[in-house]
CSV table of C-alpha atoms in Angstrom, one decimal:
chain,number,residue,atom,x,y,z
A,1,UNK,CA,-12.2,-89.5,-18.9
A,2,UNK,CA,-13.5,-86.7,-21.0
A,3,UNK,CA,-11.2,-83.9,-22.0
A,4,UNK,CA,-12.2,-80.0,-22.1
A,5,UNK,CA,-9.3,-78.6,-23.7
A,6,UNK,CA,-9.4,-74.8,-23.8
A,7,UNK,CA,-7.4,-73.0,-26.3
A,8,UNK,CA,-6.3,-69.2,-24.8
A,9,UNK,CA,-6.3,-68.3,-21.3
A,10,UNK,CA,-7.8,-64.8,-21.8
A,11,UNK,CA,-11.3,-62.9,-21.1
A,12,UNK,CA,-13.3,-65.7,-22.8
A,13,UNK,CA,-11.3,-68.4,-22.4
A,14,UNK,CA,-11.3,-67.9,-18.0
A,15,UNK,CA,-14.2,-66.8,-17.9
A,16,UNK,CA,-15.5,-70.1,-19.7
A,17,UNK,CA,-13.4,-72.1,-17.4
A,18,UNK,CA,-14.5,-70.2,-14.1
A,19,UNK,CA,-18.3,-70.7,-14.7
A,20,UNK,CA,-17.8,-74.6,-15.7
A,21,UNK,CA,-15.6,-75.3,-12.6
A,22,UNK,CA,-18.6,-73.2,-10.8
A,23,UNK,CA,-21.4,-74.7,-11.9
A,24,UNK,CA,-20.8,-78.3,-11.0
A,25,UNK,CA,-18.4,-80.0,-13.3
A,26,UNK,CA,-18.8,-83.9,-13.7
A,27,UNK,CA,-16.2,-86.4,-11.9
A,28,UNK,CA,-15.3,-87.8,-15.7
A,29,UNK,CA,-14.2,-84.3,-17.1
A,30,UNK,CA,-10.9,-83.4,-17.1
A,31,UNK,CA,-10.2,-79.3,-17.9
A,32,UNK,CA,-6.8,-78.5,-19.7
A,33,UNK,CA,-5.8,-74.9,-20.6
A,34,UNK,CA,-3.6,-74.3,-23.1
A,35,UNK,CA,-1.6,-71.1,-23.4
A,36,UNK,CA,1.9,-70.1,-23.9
A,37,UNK,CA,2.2,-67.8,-20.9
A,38,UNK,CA,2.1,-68.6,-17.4
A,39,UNK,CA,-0.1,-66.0,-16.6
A,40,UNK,CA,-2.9,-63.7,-18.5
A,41,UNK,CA,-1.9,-61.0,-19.7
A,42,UNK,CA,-4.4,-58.0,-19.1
A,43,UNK,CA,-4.9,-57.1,-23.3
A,44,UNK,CA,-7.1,-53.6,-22.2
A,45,UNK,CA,-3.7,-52.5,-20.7
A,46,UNK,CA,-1.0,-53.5,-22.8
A,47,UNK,CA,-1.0,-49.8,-24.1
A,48,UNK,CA,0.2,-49.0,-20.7
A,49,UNK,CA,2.9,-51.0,-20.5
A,50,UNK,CA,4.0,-50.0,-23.9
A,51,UNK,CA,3.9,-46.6,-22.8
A,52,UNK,CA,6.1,-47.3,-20.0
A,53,UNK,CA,3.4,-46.3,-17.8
A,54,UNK,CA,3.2,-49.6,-15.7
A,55,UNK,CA,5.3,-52.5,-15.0
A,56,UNK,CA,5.0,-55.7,-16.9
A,57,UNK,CA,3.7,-57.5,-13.8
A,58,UNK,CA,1.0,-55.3,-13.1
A,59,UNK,CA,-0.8,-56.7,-16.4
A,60,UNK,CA,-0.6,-60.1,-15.0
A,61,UNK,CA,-3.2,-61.9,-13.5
A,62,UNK,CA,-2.6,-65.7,-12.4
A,63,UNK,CA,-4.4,-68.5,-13.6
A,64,UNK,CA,-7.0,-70.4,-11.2
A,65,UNK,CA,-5.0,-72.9,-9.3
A,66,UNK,CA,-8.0,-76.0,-8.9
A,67,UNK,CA,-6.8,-79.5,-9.1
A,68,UNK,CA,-9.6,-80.0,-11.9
A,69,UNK,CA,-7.7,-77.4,-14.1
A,70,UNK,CA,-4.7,-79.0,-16.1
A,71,UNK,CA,-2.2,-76.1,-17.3
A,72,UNK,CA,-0.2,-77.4,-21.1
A,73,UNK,CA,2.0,-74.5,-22.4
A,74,UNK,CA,3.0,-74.4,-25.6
A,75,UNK,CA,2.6,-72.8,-28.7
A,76,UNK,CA,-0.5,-73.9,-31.0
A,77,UNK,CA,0.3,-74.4,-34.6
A,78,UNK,CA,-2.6,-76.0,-36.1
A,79,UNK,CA,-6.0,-77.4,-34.9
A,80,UNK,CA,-7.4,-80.3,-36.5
A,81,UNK,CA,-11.5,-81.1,-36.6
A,82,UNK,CA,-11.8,-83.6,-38.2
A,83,UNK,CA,-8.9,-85.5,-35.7
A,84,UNK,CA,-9.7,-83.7,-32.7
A,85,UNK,CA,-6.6,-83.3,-32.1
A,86,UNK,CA,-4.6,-79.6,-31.4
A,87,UNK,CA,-1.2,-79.4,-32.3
A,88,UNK,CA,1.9,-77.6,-30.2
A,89,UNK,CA,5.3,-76.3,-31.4
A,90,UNK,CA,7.6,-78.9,-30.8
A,91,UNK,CA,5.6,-80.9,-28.5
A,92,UNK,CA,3.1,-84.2,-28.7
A,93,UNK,CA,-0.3,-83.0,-30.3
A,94,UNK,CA,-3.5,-83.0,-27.7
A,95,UNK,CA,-6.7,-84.6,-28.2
A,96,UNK,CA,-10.1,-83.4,-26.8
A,97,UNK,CA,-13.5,-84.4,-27.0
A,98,UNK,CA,-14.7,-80.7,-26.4
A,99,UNK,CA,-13.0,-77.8,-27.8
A,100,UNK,CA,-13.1,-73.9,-26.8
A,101,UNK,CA,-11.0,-72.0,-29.4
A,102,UNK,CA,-10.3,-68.6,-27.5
A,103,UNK,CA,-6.7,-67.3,-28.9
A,104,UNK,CA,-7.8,-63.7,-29.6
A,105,UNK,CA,-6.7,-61.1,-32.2
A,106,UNK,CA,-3.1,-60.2,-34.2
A,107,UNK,CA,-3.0,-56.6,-36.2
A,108,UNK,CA,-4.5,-56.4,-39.9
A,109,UNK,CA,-2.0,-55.2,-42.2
A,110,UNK,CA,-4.7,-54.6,-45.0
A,111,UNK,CA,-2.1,-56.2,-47.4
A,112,UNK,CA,0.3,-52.8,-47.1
A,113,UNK,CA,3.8,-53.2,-47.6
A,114,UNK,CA,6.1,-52.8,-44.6
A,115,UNK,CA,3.6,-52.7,-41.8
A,116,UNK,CA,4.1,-55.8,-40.4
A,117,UNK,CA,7.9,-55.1,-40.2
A,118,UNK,CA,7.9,-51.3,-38.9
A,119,UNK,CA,4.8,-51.1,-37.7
A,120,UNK,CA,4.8,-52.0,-34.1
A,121,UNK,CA,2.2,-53.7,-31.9
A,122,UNK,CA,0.1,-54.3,-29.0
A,123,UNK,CA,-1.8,-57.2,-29.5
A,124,UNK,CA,0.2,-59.3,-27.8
A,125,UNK,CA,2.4,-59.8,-24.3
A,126,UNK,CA,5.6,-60.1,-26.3
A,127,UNK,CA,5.1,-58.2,-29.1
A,128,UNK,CA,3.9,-55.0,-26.4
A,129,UNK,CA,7.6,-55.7,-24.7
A,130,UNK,CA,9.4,-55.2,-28.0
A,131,UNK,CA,7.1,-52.0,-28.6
A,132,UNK,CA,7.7,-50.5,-25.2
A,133,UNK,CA,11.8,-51.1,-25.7
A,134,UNK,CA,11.7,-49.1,-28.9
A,135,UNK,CA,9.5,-46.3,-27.4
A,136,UNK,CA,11.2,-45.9,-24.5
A,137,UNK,CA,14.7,-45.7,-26.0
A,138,UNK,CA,13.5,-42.8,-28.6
A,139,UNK,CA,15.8,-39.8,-27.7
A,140,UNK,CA,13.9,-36.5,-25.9
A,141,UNK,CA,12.1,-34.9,-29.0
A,142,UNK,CA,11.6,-38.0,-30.9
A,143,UNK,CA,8.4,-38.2,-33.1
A,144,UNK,CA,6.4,-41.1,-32.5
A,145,UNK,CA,3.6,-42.3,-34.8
A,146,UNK,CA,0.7,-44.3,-34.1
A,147,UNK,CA,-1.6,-45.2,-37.4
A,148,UNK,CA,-5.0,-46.0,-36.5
A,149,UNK,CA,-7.5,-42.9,-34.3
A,150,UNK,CA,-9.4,-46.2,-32.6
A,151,UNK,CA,-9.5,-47.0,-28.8
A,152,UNK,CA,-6.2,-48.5,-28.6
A,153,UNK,CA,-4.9,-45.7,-30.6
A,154,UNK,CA,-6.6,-43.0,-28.6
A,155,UNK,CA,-5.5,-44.8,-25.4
A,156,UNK,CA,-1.5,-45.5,-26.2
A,157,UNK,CA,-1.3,-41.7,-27.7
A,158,UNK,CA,-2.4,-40.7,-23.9
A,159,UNK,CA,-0.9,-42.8,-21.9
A,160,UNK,CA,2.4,-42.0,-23.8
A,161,UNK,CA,2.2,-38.2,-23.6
A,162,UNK,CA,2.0,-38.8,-19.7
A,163,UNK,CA,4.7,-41.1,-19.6
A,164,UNK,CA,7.2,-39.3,-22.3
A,165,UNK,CA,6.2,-35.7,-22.5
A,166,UNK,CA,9.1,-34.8,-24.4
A,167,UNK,CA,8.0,-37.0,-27.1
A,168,UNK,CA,6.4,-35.2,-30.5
A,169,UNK,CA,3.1,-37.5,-30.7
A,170,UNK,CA,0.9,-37.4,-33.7
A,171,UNK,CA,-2.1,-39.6,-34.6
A,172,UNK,CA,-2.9,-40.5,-38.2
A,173,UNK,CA,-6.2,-41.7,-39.2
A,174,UNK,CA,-8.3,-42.7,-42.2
A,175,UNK,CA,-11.3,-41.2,-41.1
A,176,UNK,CA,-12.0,-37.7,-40.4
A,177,UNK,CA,-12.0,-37.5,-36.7
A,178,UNK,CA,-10.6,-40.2,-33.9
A,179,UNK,CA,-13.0,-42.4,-32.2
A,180,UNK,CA,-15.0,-42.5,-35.8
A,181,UNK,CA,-17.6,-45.0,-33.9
A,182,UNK,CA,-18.7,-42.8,-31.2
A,183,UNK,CA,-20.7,-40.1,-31.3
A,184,UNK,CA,-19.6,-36.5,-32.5
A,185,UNK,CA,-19.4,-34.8,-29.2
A,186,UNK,CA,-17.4,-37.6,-27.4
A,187,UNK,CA,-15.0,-37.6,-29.9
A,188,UNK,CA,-14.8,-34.0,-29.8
A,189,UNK,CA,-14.0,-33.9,-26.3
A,190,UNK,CA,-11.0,-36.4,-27.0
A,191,UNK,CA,-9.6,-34.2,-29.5
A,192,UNK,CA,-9.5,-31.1,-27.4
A,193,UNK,CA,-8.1,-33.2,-24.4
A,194,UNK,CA,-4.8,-34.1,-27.2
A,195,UNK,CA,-4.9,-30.2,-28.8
A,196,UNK,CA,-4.6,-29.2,-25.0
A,197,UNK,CA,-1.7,-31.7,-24.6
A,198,UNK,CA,0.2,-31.1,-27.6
A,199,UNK,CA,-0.7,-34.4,-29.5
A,200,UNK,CA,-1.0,-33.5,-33.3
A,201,UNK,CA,-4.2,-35.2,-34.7
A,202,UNK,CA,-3.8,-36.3,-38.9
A,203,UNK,CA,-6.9,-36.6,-40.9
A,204,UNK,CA,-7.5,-38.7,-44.2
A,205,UNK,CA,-4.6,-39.9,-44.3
A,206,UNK,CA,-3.9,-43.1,-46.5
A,207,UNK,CA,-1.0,-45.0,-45.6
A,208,UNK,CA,1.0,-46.9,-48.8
A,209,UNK,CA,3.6,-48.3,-47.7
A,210,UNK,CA,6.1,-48.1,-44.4
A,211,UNK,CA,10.0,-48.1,-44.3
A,212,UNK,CA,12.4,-47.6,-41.5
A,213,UNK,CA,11.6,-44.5,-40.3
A,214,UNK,CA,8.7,-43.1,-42.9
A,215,UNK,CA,5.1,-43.3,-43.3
A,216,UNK,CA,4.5,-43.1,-47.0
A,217,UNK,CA,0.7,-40.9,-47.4
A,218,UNK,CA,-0.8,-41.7,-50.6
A,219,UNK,CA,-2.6,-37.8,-51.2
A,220,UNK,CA,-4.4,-36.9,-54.0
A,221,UNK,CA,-1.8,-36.1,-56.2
A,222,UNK,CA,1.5,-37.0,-54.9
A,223,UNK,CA,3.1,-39.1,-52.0
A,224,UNK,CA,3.7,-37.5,-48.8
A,225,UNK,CA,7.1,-38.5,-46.8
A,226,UNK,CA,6.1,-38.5,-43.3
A,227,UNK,CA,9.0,-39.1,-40.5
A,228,UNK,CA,8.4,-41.8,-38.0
A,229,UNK,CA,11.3,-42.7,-35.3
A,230,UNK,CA,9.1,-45.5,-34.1
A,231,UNK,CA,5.2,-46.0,-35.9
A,232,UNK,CA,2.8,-47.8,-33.6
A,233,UNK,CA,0.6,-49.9,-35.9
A,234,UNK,CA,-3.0,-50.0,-33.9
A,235,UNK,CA,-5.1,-49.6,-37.8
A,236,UNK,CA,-7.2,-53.1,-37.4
A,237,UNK,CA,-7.4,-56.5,-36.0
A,238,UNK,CA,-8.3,-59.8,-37.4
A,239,UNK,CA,-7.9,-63.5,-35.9
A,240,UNK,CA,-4.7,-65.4,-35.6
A,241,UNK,CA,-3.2,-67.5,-38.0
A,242,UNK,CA,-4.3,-70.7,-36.7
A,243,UNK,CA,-7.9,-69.8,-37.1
A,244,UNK,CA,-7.2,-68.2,-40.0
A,245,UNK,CA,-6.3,-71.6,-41.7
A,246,UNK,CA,-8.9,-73.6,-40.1
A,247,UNK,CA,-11.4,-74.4,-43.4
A,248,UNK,CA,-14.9,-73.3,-41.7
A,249,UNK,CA,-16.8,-71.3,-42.6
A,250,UNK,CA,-16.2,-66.8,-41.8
A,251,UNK,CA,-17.5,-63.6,-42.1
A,252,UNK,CA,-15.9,-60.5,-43.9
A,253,UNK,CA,-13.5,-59.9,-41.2
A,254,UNK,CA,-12.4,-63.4,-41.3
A,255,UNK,CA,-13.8,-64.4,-38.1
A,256,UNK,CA,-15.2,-67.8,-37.6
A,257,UNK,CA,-19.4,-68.6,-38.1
A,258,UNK,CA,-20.9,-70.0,-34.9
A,259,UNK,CA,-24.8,-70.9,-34.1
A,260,UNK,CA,-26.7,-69.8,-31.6
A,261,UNK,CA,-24.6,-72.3,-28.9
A,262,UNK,CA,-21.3,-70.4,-30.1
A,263,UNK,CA,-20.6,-73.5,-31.8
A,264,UNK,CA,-19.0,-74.2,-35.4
A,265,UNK,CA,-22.2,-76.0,-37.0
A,266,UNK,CA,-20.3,-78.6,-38.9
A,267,UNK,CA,-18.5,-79.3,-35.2
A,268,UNK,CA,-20.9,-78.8,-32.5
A,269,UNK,CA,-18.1,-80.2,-29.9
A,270,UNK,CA,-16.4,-77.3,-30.9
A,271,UNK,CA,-16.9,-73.4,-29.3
A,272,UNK,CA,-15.2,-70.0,-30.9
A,273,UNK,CA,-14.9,-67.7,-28.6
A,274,UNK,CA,-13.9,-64.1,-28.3
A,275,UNK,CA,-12.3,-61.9,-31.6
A,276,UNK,CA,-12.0,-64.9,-32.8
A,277,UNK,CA,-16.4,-65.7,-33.4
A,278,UNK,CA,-18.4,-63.8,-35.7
A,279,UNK,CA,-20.3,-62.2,-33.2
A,280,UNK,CA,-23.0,-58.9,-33.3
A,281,UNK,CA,-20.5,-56.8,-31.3
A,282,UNK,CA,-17.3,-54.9,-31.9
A,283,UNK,CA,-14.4,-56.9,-30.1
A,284,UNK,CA,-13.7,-56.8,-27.0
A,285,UNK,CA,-13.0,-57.8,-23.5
A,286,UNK,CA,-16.5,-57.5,-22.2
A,287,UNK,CA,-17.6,-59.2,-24.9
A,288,UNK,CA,-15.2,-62.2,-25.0
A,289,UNK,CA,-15.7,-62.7,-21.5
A,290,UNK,CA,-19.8,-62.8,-21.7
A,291,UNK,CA,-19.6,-65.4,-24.3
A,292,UNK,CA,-17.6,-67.4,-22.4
A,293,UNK,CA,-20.1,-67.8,-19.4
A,294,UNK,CA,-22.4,-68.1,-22.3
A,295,UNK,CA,-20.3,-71.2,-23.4
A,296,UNK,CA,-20.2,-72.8,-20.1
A,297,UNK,CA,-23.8,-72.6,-19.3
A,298,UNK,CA,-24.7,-74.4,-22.9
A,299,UNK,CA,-21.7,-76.9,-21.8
A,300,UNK,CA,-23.5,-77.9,-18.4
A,301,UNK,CA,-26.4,-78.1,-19.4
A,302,UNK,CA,-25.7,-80.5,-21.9
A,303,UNK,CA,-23.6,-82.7,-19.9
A,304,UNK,CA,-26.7,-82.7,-17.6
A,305,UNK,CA,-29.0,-83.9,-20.6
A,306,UNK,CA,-30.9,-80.8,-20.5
A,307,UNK,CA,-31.7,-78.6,-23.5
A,308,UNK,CA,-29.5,-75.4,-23.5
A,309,UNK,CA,-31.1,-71.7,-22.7
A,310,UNK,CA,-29.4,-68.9,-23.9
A,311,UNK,CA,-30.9,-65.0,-23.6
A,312,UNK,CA,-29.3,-62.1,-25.6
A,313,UNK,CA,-25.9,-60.8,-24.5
A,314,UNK,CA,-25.7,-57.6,-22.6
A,315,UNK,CA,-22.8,-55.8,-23.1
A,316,UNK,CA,-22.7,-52.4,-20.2
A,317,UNK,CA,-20.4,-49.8,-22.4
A,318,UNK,CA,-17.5,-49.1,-23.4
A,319,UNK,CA,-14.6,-47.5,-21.6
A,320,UNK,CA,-11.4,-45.2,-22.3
A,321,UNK,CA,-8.5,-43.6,-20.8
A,322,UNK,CA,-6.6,-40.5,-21.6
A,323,UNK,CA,-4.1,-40.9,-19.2
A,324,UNK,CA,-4.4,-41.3,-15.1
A,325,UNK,CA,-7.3,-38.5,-15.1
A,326,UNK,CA,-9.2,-38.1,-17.6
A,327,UNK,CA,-11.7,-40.8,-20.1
A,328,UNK,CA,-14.6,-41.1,-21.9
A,329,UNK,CA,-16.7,-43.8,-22.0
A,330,UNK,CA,-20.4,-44.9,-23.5
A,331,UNK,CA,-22.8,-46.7,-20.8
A,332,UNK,CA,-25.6,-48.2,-22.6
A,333,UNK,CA,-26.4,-45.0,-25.4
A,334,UNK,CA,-25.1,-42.5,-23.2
A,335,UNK,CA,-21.6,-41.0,-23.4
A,336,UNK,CA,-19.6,-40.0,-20.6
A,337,UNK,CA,-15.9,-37.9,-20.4
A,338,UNK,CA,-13.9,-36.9,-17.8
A,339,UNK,CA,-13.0,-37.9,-14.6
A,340,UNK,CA,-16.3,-40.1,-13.7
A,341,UNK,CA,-15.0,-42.8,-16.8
A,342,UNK,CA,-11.9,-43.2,-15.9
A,343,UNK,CA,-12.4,-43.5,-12.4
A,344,UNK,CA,-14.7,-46.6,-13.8
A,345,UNK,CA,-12.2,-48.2,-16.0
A,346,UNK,CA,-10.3,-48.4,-12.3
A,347,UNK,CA,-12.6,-50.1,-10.9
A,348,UNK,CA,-13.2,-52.3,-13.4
A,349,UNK,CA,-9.6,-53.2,-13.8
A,350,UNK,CA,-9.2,-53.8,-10.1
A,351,UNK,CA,-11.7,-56.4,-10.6
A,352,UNK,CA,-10.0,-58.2,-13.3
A,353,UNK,CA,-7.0,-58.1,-11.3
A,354,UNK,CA,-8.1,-59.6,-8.4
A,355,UNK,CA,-11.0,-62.1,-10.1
A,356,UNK,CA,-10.1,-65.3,-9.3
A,357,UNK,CA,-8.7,-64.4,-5.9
């Protein structure tokens, strides 16, 4: 029996399971997903739930129930290439002949002192329950701080003003205007949507350091003190530590090399998926879930004998929310606010919800 062993059951890491068990897997293949939760987690949302905007169990989405899918959780501590084997906290380590390595993102500190410790995340299920506990206990008035004028920075400052609009909110960014990426006007139209709702918006600003309760802004000619009851760290992403410490070869961001089969070239058997590949695209959900159908058809078609096929991934925009009304999105080149995005990103998330149903 041949083992598929999928590390990460997120976008990619589904989505590459979905299409093999779709597209006619072999009698001598055996599917085993590991992943330390017994559900997905919904990542595009976790700002949400950190804003105390929805309940932790409308994030989840169950894992396909087929008698060709094996379910191990565990935590994974270290993958092994040359062994083929992965290895679990406190349990036996798992061997595979075929390897999908799809355990997502963690926060990029950038090497600052005190981030990891007060800066507070949403990059994963857990760490978005502790974040949501300290947010929501912040007495009526508190200030609240989120570093980083991104998506998931926009996103958490909006859904939070909704959900806590007692709370003084502030954004503090590097760059000179949130949503640096998109274009001018789109960003524009965010910034009004917070001026309108009270959410202060901080330019240039170079964090230094973090402590219990301040933001330390390195300025041109002295330090500024800036109060923080709870700092929401959301200032860049990079992959987890166990691909961090795999010895293959990465790009800049310390994402892992693949070919043009998604595969590590000194381990063909093996397939990076998601935030954690070196791919042409910004990371995302979208993305991690196209290159895992991608994965699976280069999968079949080898097990089939047949040479793979592969055309150019298609990614259809990118979507926002500022709260329950209002977004902004960018379909192809074009960008979209108001209403009509949001009322998208719905949609979409419906679908995820209810995918394998």
């Amino acid at each position: 029996m041949k083992r598929f062993v999928v590390c990460g059951g997120g976008y990619g890491g589904l989505a590459l399971i979905e299409r093999l068990l779709g597209g006619g897997l072999p009698a001598d293949v055996e599917i085993v997903l590991i992943d330390r939760m017994p559900y997905q987690g919904l990542k595009t949302e976790y700002y949400a739930l950190a804003a105390g905007a929805v309940s932790d169990i409308d994030i989840r989405v169950a894992f396909p129930k087929d008698p060709r899918v094996h379910i191990r959780y565990g935590d994974i501590t270290r993958i092994d290439l040359e062994a083929k084997l992965v290895y679990l906290h406190e349990d036996e380590p798992l061997s595979y002949d075929q390897l999908a390595i799809a355990l997502g993102c963690t926060d990029r500190y950038h090497g600052i002192p005190g981030t990891e410790q007060y800066g507070n995340s949403i990059q994963s299920l857990s760490s978005t329950r502790k974040t949501y506990q300290l947010l929501n206990d912040v007495k009526p008035y508190g200030q609240i701080s989120i570093v980083g004028g991104g998506l998931s920075g926009v996103e958490m400052a909006a859904e939070l003003r909704e959900s806590r609009p007692d709370l003084n909110i502030r954004i503090l960014d590097r760059g000179s205007r949130v949503l640096s990426p998109f274009p001018e006007k789109l960003s524009q139209f965010v910034s009004g949507w917070f001026t309108e709702h009270d959410v202060e918006l901080r330019s240039f600003i170079n964090v230094t350091r973090l402590d219990q309760g301040v933001i330390y802004n390195q300025r041109e000619h002295d330090v500024e003190e800036i109060e923080s009851a709870v700092t929401v760290w959301t200032a860049g992403i990079q992959p987890v530590q166990v691909v961090q410490n795999l010895h293959v070869q990465k790009d800049p961001q310390g994402r892992v090399k693949i070919n043009e089969y998604h595969q590590i070239p000194e381990y063909p058997e093996v397939y990076v998926v998601g935030d954690c590949a070196s791919l042409p695209y910004s990371p995302s959900a979208q993305a991690a879930g196209a290159q895992g159908e991608q994965i699976a058809d280069v999968v079949l078609a080898l097990w089939k004998g047949e040479a793979p096929r592969l055309g150019r991934i298609k990614l259809k925009g990118v979507l926002g929310s500022l709260g329950k009304k209002s977004g902004f999105g960018m379909l192809g080149k074009r960008p979209m606010v108001g209403y009509v995005p949001r009322a998208i990103k719905s949609g979409v998330l419906w679908i995820s919800k209810h995918h394998f149903g």
